[in-house]
Short mmCIF file of C-alpha atoms in Angstrom, two decimals:
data_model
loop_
_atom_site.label_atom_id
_atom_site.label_comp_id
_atom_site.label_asym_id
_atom_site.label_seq_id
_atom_site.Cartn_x
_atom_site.Cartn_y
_atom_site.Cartn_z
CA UNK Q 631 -29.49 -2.27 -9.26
CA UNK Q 632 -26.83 -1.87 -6.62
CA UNK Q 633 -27.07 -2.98 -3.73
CA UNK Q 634 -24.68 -0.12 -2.62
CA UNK Q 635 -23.97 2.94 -4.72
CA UNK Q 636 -20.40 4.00 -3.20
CA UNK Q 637 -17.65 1.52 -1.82
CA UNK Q 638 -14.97 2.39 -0.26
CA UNK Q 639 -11.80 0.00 -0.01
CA UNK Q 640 -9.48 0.99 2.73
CA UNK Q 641 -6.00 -0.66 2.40
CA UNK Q 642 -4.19 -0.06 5.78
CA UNK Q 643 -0.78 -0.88 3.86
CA UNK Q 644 1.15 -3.20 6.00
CA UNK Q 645 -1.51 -4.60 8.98
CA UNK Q 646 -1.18 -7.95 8.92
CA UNK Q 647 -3.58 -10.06 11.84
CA UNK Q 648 -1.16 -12.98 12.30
CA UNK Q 649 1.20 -15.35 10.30
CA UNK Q 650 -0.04 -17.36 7.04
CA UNK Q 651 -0.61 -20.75 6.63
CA UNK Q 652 2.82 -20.35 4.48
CA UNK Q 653 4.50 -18.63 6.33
CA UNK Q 654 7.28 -20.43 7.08
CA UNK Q 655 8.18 -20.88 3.34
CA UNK Q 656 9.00 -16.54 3.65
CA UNK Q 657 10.99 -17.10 6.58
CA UNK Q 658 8.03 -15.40 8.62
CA UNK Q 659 6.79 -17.95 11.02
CA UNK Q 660 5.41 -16.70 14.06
CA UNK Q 661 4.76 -13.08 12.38
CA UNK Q 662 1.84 -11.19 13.81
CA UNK Q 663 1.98 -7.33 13.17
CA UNK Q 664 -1.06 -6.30 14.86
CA UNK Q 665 -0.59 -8.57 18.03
CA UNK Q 666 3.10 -8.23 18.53
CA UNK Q 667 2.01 -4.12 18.54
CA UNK Q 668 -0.50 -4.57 20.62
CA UNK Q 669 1.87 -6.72 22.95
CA UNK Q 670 4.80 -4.17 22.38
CA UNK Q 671 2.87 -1.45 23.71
CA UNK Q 672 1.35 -0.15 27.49
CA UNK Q 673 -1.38 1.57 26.37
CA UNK Q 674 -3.57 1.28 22.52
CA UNK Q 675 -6.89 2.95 21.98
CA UNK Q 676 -8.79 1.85 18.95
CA UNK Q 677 -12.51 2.30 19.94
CA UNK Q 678 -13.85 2.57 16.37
CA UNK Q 679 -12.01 -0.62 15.10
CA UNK Q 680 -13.57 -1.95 18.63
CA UNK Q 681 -16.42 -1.49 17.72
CA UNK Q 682 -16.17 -2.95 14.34
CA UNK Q 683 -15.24 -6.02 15.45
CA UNK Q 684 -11.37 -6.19 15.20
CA UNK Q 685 -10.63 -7.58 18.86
CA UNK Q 686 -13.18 -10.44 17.77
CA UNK Q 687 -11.15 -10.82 14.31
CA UNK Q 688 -7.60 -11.00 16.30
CA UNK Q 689 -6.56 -11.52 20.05
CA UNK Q 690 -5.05 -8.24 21.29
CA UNK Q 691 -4.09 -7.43 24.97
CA UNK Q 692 -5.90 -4.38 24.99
CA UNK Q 693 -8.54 -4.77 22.95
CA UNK Q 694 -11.96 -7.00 24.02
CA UNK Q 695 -13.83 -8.69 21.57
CA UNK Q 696 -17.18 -6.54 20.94
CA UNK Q 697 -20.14 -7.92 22.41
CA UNK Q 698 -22.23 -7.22 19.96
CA UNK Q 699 -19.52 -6.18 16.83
CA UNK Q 700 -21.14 -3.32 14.20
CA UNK Q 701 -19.59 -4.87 11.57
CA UNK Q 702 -18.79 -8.43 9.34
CA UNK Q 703 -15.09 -9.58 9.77
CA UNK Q 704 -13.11 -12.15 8.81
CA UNK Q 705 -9.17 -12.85 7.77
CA UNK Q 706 -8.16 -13.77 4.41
CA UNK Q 707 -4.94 -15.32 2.90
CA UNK Q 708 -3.23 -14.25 -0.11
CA UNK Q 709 -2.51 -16.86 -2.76
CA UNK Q 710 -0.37 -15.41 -5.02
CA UNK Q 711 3.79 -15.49 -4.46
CA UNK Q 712 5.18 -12.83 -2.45
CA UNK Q 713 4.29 -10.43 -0.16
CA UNK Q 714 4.84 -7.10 -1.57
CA UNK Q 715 2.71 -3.82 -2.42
CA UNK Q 716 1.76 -4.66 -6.11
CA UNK Q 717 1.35 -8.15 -5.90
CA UNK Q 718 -0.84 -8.01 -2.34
CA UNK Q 719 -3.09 -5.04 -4.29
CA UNK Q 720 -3.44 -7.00 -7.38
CA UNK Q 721 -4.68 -9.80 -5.83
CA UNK Q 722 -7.26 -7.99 -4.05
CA UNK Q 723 -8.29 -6.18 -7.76
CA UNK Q 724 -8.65 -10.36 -8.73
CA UNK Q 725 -4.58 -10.75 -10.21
CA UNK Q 726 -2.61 -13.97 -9.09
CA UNK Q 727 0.73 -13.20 -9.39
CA UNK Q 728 2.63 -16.40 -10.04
CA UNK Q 729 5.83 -15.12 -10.21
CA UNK Q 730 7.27 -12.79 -6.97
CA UNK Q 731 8.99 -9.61 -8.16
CA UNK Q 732 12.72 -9.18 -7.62
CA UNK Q 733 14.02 -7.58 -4.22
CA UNK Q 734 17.95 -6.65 -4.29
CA UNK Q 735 17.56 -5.82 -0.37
CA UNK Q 736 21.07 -7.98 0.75
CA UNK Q 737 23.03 -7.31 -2.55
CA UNK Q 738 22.09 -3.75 -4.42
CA UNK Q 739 22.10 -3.84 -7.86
CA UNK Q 740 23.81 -5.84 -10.36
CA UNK Q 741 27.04 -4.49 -11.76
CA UNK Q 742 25.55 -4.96 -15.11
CA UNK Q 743 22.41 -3.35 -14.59
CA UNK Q 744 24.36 -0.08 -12.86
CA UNK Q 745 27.22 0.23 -15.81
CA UNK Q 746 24.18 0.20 -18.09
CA UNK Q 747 22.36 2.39 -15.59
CA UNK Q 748 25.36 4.89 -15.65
CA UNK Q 749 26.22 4.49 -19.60
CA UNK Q 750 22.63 5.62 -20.48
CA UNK Q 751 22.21 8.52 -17.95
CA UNK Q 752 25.78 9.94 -18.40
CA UNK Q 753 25.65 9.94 -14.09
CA UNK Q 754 28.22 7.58 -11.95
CA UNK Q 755 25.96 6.43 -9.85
CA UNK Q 756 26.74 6.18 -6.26
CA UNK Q 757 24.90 4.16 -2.58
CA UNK Q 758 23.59 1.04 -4.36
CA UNK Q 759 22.24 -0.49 -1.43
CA UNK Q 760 18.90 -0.81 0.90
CA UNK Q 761 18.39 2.50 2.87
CA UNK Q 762 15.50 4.55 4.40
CA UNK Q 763 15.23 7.80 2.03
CA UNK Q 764 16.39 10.25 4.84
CA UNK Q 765 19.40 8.18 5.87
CA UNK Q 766 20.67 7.84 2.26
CA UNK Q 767 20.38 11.35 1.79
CA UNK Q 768 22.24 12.64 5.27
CA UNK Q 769 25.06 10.17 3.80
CA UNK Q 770 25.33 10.93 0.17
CA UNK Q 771 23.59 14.27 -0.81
CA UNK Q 772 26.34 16.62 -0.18
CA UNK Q 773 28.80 14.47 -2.44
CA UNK Q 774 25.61 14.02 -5.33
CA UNK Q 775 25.53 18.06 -5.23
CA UNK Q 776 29.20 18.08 -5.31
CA UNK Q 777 30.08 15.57 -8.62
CA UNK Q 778 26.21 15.40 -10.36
CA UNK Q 779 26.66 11.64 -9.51
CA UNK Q 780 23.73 9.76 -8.81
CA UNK Q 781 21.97 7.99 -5.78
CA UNK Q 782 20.33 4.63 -6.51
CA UNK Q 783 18.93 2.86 -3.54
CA UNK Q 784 16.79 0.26 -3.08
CA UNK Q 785 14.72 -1.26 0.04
CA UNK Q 786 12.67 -4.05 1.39
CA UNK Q 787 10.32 -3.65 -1.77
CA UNK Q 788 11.04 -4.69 -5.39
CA UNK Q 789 11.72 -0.77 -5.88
CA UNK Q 790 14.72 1.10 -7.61
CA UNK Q 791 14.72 4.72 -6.66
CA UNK Q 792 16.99 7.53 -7.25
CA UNK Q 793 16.88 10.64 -5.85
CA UNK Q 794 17.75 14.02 -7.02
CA UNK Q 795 18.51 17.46 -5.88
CA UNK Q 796 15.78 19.63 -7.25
CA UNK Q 797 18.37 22.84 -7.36
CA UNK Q 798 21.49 20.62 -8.89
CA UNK Q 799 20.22 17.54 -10.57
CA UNK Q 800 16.87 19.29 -12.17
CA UNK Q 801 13.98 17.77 -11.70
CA UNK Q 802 13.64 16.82 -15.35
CA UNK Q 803 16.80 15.15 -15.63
CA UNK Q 804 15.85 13.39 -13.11
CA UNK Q 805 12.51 12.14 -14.30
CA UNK Q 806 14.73 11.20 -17.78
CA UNK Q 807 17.07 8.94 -15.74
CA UNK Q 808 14.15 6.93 -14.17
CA UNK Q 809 12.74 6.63 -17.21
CA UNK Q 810 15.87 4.73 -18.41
CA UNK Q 811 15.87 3.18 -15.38
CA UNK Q 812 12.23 1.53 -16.12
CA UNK Q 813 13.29 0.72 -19.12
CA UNK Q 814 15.87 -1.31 -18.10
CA UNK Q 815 14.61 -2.91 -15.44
CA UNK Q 816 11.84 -3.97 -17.75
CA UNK Q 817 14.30 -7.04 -18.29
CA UNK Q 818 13.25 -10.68 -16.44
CA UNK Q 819 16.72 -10.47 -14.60
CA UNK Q 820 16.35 -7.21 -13.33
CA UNK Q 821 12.46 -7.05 -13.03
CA UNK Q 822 11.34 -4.34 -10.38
CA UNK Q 823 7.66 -3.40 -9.46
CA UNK Q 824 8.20 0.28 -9.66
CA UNK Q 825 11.08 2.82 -10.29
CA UNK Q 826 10.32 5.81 -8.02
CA UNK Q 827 12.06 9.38 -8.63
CA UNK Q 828 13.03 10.59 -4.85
CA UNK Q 829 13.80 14.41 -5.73
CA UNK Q 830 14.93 16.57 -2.28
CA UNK Q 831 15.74 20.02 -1.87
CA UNK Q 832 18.39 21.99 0.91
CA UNK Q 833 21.96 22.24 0.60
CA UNK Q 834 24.00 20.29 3.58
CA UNK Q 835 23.48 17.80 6.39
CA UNK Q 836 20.86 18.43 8.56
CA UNK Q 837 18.29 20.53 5.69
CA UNK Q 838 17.99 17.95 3.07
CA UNK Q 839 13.92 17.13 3.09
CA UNK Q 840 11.86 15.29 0.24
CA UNK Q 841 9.67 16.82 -1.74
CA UNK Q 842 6.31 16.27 -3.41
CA UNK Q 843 7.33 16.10 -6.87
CA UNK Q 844 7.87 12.19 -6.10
CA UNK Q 845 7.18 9.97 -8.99
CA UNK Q 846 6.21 6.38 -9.65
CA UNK Q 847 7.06 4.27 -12.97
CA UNK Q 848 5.12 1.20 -12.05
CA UNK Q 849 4.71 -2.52 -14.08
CA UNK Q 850 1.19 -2.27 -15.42
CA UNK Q 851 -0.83 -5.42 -14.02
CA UNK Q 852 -0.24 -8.32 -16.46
CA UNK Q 853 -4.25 -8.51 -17.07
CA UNK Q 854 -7.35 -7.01 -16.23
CA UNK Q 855 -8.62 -5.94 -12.75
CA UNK Q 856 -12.16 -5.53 -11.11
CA UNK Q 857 -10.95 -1.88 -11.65
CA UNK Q 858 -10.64 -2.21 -15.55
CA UNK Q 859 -14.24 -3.88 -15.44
CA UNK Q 860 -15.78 -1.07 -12.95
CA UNK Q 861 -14.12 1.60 -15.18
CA UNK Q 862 -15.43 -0.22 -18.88
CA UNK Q 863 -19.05 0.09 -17.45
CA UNK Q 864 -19.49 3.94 -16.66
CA UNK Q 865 -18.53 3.13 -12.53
CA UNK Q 866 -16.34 5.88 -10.66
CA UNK Q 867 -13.13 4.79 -9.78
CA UNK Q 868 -11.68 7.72 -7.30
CA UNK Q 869 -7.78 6.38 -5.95
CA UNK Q 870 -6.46 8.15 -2.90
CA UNK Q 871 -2.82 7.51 -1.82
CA UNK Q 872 -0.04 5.46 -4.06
CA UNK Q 873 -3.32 3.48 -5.61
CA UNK Q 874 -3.13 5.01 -8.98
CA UNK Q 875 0.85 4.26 -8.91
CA UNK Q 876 0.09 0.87 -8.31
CA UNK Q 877 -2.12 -0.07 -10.81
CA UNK Q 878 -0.36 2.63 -13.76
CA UNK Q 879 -3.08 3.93 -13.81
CA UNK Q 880 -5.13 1.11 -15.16
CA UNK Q 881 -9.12 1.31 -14.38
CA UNK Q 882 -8.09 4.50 -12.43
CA UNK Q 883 -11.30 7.17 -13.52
CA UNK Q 884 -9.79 9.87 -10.72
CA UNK Q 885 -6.74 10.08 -8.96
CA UNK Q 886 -5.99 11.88 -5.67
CA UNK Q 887 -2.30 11.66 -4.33
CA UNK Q 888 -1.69 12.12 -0.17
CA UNK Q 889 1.08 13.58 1.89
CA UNK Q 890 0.31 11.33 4.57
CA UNK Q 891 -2.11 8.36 5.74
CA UNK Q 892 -3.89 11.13 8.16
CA UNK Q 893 -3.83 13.40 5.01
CA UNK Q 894 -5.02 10.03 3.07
CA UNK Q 895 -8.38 9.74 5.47
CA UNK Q 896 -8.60 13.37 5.52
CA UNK Q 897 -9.17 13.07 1.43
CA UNK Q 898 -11.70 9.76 1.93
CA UNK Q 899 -14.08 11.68 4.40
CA UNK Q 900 -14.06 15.07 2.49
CA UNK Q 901 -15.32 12.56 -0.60
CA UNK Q 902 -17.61 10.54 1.99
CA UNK Q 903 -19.06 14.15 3.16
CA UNK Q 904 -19.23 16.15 -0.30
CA UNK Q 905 -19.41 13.66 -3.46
CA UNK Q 906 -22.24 11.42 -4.91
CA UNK Q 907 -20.37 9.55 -7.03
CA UNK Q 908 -21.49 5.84 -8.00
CA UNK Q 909 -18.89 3.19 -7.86
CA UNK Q 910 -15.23 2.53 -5.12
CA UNK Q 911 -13.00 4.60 -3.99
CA UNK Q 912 -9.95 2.35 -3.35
CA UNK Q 913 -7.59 3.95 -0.63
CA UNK Q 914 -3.83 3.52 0.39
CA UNK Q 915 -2.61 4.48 3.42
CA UNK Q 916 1.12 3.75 3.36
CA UNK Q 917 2.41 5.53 6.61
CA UNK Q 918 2.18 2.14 8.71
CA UNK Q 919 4.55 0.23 6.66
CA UNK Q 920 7.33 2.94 5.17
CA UNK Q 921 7.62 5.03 8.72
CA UNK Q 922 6.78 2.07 10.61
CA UNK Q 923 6.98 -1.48 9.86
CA UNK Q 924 10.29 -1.17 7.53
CA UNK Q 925 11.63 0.93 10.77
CA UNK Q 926 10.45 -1.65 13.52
CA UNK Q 927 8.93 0.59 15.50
CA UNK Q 928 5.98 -0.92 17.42
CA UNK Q 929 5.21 2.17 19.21
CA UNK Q 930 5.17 4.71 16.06
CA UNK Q 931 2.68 1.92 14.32
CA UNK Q 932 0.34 1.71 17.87
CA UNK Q 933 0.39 5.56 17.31
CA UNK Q 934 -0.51 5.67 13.98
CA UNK Q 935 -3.70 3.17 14.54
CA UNK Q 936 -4.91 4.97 16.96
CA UNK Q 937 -4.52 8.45 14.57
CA UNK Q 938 -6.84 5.71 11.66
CA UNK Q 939 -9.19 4.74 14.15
CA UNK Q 940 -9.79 8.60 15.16
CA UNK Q 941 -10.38 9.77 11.27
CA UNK Q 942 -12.48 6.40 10.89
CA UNK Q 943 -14.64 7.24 13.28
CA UNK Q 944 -15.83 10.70 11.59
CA UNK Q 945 -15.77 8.32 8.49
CA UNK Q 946 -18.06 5.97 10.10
CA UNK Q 947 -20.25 9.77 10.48
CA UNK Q 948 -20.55 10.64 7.36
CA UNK Q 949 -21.26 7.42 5.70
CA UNK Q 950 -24.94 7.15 4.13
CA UNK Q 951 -27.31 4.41 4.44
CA UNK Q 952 -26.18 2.78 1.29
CA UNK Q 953 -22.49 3.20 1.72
CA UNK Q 954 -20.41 -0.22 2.08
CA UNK Q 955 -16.67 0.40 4.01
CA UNK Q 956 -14.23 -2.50 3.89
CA UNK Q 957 -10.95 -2.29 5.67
CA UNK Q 958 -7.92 -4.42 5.22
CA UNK Q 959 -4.50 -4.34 4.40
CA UNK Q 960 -1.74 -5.96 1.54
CA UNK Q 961 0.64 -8.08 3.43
CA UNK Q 962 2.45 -7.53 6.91
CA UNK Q 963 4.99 -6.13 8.26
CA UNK Q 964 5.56 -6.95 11.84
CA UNK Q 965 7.82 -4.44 13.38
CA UNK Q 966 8.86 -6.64 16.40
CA UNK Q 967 10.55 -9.64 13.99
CA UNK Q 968 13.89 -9.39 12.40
CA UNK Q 969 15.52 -7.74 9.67
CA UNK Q 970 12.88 -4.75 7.42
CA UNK Q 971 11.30 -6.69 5.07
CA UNK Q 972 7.46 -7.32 4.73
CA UNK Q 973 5.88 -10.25 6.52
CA UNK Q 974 3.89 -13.15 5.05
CA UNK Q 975 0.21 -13.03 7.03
CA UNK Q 976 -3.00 -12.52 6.60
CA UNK Q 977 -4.79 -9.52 6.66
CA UNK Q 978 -8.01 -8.28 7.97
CA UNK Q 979 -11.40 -7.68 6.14
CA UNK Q 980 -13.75 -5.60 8.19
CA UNK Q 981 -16.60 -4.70 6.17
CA UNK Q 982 -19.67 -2.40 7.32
CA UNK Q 983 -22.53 -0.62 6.42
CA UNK Q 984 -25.30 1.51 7.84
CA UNK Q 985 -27.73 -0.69 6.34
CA UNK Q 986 -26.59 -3.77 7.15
CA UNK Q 987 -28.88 -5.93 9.24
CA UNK Q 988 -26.25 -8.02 10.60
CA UNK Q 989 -23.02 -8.48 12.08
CA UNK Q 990 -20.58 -11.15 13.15
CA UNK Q 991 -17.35 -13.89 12.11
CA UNK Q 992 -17.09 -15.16 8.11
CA UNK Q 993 -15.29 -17.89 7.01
CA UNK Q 994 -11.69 -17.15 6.29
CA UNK Q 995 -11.09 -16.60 2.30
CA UNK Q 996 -8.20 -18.62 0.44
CA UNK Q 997 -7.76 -15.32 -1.68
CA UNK Q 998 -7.46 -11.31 -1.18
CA UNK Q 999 -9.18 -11.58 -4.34
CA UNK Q 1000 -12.52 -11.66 -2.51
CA UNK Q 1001 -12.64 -7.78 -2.39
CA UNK Q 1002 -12.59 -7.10 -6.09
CA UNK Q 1003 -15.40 -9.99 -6.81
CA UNK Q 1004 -17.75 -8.66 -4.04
CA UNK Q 1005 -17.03 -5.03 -5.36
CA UNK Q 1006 -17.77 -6.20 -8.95
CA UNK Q 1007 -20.74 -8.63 -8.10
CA UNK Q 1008 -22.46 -5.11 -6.45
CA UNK Q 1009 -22.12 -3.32 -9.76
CA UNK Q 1010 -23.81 -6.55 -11.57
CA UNK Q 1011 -20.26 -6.00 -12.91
CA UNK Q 1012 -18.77 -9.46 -14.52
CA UNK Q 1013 -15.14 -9.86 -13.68
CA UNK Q 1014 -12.32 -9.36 -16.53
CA UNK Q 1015 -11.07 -13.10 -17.79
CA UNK Q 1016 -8.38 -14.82 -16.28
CA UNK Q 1017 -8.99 -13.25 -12.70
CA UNK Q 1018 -9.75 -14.92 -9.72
CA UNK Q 1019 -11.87 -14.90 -6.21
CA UNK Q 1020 -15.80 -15.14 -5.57
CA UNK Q 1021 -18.06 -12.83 -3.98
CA UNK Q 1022 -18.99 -12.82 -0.51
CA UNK Q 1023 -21.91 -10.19 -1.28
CA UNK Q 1024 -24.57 -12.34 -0.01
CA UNK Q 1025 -22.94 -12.82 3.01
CA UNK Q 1026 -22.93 -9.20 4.17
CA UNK Q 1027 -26.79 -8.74 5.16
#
């Protein structure tokens, strides 16, 4: 029997608590995303994740340690190579990724890969570079709507995406040429994590906006998850934000896409208030790191904690008795230190429970992979072959 019948898994994409014992091997020594924001800003308010524990977890300047912390906390390291979205949320579903996917941040694509690009699409394609998706559009929209060329950009992430004007480009032409796109970068040399179609709407400089019909073509995991084994024995497993994108899918039983990370908690406590499912509900809340962390902004991030920590706290509400909550994040991304790129660190795990008797520090973990074991080990679930982490289960009483 369970020991609790609904999980939820909070990934707060990008909140890293302090460099890695490796650090220095990514060129991120001395990376600390949530103390350099807490240092970066005059005023942070975060009572619910004080109360949880997290000033206990990681020294912050305006944040005590609890006296007597609600919940169990610890950090944990990640053990597989790199420090990007899919590999961080792999590891945590038990996948060691041995080999880092491919950024093109510094040099844009290959000329190979784009002549292909362009000979299979019938579209010059034009950009080529690392961008934010609003800049790329206030340079080269009006010239895409102009020709029918074609913007390929890329960013911090192992990510090819290419936008489209819904009006000019179609939207299903645009779907076809990403398709391609996945296709090709299928290849070792040219291996992304995900191909994402940015289509836009509006006319001129100034209008242009994103819209919703955003896709993902995402590498599959390369084995089995804690998701594949919840889903195999009759568990729910509900994704909320860009989860289902980054898993293809795979051991996904429901998928719910957000508009934003408030949207995102929105979603979880609506499910928290109103559903009895039996199983996780693994959650992605990806505001932090693209409006944030990739932009350097320590104040916008400070902001956006405090907006978590307000939804968490009607989360923490709604909750029942035997309702576990663990929150924790996929890599860094400090947005005081150089450059846009993610930061090697290590990442929180906050874990509570109404029921839980105690409270207090764990030993750090060697492996995100802990969170997929524990969730498994609750549903008497065995893990899938070839994954990795143990259990801390009996550790949260």
């Amino acid at each position: 029997m369970s020991k609790y019948q609904r999980i939820f898994v909070i990934v707060v994409d990008s909140l890293g608590a302090g460099a890695a014992q490796d650090a220095a091997d990514y060129g991120d020594a001395g990376a600390d995303t949530l103390g350099h924001i807490s240092q970066s800003v005059a005023t942070f308010r975060i009572p619910n994740l004080e109360k949880l524990g997290i000033g206990n977890l990681h020294p912050m300047r305006q944040i005590p340690p609890a006296e007597h912390p609600l919940a169990y906390y610890t950090k944990m390291n990640e053990i597989s190579k790199g420090k990007d979205t899919m590999t961080g949320h792999w590891e945590i579903m038990g996948l060691k990724t041995e080999k880092p996917f491919i950024t093109f941040t510094e040099t844009g694509f290959p000329k190979e890969l784009i002549e292909e690009l362009e000979k299979r699409t019938g579209h010059k394609v034009i950009g080529n570079k690392s961008a934010s998706g609003t800049e790329i559009l206030e340079e080269l929209a009006e010239e895409e709507i102009a020709t029918g060329h074609m913007i390929v950009y890329t960013s911090a992430d192992s990510v090819l995406q290419i936008c489209g004007n819904e009006e000019t480009f179609d939207l299903k032409e645009l779907y076809r040429c990403c398709e391609i796109a996945r296709e090709l970068t299928m290849r070792d040399e040219w291996k992304v994590g995900r191909v994402i179609a940015r289509p836009y709407v509006g006319k001129k400089k100034g209008e242009f906006k994103r819209t919703s019909n955003r896709h993902d073509y995402a590498v599959k995991p390369f084995g089995e998850t804690a998701l594949n084994a919840l889903e195999d024995h009759g568990f729910d497993v509900i994704s909320i934000g860009k989860i289902n994108d980054i898993f293809a899918g795979e051991g996904i039983t429901r998928a719910l896409k957000s508009k934003s990370s408030v949207h995102g908690m929105d979603q979880t406590i609506e499910i928290a208030e109103k559903e009895t499912f039996n199983g996780l509900c693994f959650v992605n809340l990806v505001d932090f790191d693209a409006l944030w962390g990739h932009r350097r902004d320590p104040e916008g991030y400070a902001r956006e904690i405090e907006k978590f920590d307000e939804k968490l706290g009607i989360l923490l509400d709604k909750m029942k008795e035997d309702d576990m909550l663990i929150i924790t994040a996929d890599h860094g991304n400090d947005p005081t230190y150089t450059g846009t790129d993610h930061t090697r660190e290590k990442v929180p795990f906050i874990a509570y429970s109404k029921s839980m008797e105690g409270s207090g520090e764990l030993p750090e973990t060697d492996t995100f992979a802990a969170i997929g074991a524990t969730v498994a080990d609750n549903f008497g679930v065995k893990m899938p072959k070839g994954t990795i982490g143990t259990s801390i289960l009996d550790q949260l009483k």
